[in-house]
Backbone as numpy.savetxt, mean C-alpha at the origin, in Angstrom:
# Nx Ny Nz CAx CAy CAz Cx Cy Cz
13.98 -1.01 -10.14 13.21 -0.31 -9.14 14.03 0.00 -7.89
15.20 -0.48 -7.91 16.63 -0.40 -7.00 16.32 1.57 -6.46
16.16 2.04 -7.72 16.35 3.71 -7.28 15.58 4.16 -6.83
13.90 3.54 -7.32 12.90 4.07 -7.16 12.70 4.25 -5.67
12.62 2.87 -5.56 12.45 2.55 -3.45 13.27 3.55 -2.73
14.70 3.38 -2.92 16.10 3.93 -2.48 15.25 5.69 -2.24
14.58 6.29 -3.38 14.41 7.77 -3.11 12.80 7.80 -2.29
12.18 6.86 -2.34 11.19 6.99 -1.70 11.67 6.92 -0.47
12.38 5.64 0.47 12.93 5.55 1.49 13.76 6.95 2.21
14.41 8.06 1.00 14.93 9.35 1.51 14.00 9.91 1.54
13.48 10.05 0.88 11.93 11.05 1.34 10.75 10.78 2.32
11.18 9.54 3.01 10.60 9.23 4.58 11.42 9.46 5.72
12.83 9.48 4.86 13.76 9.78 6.11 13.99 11.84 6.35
13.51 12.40 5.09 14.12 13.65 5.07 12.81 14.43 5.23
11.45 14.04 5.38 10.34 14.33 5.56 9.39 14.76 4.25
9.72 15.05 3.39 9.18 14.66 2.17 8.14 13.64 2.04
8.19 12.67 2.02 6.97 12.15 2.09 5.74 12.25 3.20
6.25 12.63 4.67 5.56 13.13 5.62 4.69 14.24 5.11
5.05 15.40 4.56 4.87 16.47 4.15 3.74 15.89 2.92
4.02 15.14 2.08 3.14 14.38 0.87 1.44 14.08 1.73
2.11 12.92 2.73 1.12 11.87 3.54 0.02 13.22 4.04
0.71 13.76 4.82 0.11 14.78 5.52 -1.16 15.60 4.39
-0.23 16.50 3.89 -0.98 17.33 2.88 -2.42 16.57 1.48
-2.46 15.65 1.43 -2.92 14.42 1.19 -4.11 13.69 2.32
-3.99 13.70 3.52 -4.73 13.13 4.58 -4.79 11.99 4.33
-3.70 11.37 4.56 -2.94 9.82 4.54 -2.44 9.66 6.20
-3.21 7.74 6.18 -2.86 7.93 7.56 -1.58 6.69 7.88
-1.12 6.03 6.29 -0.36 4.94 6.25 0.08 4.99 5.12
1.71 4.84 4.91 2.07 4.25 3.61 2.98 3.45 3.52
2.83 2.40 2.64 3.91 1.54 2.46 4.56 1.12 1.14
5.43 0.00 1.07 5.74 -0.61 0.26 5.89 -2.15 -0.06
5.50 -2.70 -1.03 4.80 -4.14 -1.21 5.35 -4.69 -2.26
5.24 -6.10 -2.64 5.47 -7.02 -3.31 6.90 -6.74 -4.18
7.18 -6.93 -5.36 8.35 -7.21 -6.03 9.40 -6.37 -5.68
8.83 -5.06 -5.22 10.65 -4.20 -4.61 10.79 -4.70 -3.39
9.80 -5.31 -2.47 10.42 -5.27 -1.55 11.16 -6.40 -1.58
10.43 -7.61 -2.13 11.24 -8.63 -2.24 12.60 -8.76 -2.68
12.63 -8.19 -3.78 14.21 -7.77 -4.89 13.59 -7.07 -5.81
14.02 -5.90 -4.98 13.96 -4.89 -5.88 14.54 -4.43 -7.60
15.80 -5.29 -7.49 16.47 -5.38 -8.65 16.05 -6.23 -9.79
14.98 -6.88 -9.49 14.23 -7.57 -10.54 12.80 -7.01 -10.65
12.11 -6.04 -9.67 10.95 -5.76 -9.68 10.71 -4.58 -10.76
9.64 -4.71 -11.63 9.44 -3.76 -12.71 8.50 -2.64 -12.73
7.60 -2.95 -11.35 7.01 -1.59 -10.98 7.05 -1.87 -9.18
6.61 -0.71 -8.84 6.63 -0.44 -7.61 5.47 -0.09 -6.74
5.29 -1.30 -5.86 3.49 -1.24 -5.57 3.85 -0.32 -3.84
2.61 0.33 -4.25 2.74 1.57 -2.86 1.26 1.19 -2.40
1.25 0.99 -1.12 -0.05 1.42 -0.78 -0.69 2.46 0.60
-1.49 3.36 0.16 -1.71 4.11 1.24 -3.08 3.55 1.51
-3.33 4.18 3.01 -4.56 4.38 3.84 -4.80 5.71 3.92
-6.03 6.08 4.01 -6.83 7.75 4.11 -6.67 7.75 5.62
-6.39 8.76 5.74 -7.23 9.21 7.16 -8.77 8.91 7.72
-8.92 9.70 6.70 -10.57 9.80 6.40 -10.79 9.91 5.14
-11.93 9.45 4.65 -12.62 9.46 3.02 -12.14 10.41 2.57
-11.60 10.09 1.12 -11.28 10.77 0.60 -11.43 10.45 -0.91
-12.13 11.51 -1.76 -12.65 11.08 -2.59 -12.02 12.09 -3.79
-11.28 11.49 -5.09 -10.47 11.87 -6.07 -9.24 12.44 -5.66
-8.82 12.04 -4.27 -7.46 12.59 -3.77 -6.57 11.06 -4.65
-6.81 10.01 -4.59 -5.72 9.00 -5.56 -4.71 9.45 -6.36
-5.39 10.00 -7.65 -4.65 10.73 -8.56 -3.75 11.78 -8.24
-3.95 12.34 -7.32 -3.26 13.47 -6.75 -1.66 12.79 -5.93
-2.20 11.63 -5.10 -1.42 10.67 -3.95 -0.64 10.36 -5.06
-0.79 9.75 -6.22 0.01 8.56 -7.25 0.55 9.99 -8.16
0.10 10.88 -8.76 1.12 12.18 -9.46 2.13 12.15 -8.04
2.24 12.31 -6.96 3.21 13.16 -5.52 4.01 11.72 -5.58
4.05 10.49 -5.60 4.85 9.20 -5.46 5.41 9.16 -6.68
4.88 9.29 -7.86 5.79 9.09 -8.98 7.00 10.29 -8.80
6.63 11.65 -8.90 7.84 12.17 -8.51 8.66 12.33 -7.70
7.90 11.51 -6.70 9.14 11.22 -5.31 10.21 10.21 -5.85
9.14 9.24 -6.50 10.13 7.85 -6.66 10.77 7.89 -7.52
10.76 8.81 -8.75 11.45 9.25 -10.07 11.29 7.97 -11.40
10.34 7.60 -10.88 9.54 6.61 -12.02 8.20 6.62 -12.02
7.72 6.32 -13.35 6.19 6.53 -13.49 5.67 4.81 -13.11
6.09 3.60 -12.84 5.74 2.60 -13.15 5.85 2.54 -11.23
4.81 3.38 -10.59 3.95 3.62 -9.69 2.98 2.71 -9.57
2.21 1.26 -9.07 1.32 0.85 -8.97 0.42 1.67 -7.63
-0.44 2.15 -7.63 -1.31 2.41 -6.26 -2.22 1.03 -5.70
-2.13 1.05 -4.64 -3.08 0.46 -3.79 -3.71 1.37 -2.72
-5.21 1.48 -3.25 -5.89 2.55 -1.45 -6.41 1.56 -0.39
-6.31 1.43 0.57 -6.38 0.03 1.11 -7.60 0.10 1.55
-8.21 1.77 1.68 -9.62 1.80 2.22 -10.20 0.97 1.45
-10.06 0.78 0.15 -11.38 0.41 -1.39 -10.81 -0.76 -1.42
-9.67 -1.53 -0.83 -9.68 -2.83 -1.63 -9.75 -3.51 -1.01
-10.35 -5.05 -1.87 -10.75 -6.43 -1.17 -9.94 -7.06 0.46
-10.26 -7.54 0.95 -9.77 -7.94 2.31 -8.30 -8.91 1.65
-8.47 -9.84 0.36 -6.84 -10.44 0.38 -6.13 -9.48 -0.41
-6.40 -8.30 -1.56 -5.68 -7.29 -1.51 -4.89 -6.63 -0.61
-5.60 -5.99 0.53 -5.41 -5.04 2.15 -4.06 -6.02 2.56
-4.39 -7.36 2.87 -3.86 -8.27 3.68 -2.38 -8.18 2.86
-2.62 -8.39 1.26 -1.00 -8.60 0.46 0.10 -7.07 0.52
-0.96 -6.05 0.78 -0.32 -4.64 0.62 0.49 -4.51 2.01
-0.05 -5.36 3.14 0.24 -5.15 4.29 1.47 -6.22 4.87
1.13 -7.46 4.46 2.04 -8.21 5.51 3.08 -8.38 3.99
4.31 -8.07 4.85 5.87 -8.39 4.26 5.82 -6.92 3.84
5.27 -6.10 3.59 5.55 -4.68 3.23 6.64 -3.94 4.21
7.03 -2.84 3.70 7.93 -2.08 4.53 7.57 -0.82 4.66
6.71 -0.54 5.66 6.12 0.81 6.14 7.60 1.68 5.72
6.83 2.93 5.40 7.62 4.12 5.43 7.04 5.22 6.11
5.35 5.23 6.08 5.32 6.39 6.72 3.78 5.86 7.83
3.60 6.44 8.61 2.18 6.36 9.94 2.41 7.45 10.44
1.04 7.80 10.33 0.26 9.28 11.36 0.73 8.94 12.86
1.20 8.02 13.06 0.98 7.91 14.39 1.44 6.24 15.33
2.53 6.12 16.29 2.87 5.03 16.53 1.86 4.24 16.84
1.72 2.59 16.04 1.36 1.51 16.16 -0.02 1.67 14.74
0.23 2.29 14.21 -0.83 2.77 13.21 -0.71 1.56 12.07
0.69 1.11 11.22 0.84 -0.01 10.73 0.72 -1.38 11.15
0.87 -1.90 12.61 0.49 -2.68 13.02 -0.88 -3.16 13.19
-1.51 -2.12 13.85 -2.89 -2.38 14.05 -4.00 -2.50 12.49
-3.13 -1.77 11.41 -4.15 -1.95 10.67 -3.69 -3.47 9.53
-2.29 -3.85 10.00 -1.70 -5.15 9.24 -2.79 -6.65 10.37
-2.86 -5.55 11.60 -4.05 -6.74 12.05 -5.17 -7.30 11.75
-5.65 -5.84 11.32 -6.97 -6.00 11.53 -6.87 -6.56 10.13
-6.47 -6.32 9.24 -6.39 -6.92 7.80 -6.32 -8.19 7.87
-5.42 -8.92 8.47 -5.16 -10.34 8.54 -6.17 -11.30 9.15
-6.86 -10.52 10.30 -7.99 -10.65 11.05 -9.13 -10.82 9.83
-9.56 -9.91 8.85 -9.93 -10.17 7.91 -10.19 -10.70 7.00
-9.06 -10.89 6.41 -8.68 -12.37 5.55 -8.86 -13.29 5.48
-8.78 -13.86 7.35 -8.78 -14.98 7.43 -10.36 -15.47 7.95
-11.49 -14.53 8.42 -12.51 -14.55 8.51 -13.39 -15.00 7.31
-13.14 -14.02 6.09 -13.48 -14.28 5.18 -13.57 -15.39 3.85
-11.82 -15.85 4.60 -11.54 -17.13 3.28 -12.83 -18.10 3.34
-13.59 -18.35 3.83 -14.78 -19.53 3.38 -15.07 -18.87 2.15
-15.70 -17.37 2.02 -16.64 -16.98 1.00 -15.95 -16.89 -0.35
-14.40 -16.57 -0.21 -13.45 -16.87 -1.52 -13.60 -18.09 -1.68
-13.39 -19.20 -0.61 -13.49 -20.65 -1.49 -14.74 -20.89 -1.96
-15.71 -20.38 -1.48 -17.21 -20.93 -2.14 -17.34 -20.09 -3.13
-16.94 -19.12 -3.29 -16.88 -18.39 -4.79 -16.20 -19.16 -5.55
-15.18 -19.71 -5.05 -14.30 -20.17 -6.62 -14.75 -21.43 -6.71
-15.06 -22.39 -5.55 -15.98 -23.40 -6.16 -17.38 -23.72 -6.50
-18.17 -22.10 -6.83 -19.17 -21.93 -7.40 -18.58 -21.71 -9.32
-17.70 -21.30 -9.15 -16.96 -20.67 -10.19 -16.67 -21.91 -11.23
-16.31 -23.07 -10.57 -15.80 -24.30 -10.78 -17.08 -24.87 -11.44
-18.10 -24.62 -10.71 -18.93 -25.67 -10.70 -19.85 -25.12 -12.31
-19.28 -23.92 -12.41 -19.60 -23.41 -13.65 -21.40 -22.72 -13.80
């Protein structure tokens, strides 16, 4: 996934993906778990964007425009609007922004995520030790 990242990263630097984010109504994108960590062992490549605003069957469209940026199909998507609060939180912290509508746009929303997370962990533990309890 060494290449994959490598051409996504030029296409944030050469505006290409701006041009993607934009045309798309994306207001965040990043990159998460196994490339960022080591990339040279990671076997797909988790991306995750934020909408601007609702946006409904634009995904498929977002994940076709990243696979051919990244020149691999083994594209994972994450939309961070739709997913669970420790999803949001994993897409966000240790990720490596590439693209924001707008300065402080990744920060504030790696906050409010974490802010999240950590509000919520009671109802994950009482789920899983409802889960337990069978």
């Amino acid at each position: 996934m060494v290449e994959a990242l490598e051409r996504l990263v030029v296409a944030a630097d050469d505006g290409r993906l701006d041009a993607l984010a934009r045309r798309h109504g994306l207001a965040l994108v990043t990159v998460f778990g196994s490339a960022v960590r080591d990339a040279s062992t990671a076997r797909d490549l988790d991306v995750a964007v934020l909408f601007a605003r609702p946006a409904t069957g634009a995904e498929l469209l977002v994940l076709e425009a990243l696979v051919e940026l990244s020149g691999t199909e083994s594209v994972d998507l994450m939309v961070l609007d739709r997913a669970e609060p420790a999803a949001r939180f994993n897409g966000l912290a240790g990720a490596l922004p590439l693209w924001q509508d707008g300065p402080g746009r990744w920060g504030a929303t790696q906050m409010a995520a974490a802010s999240e997370v950590f509000d919520t962990e009671w109802l994950r533990r009482a789920a899983l030790e409802r889960m337990a309890a069978g």
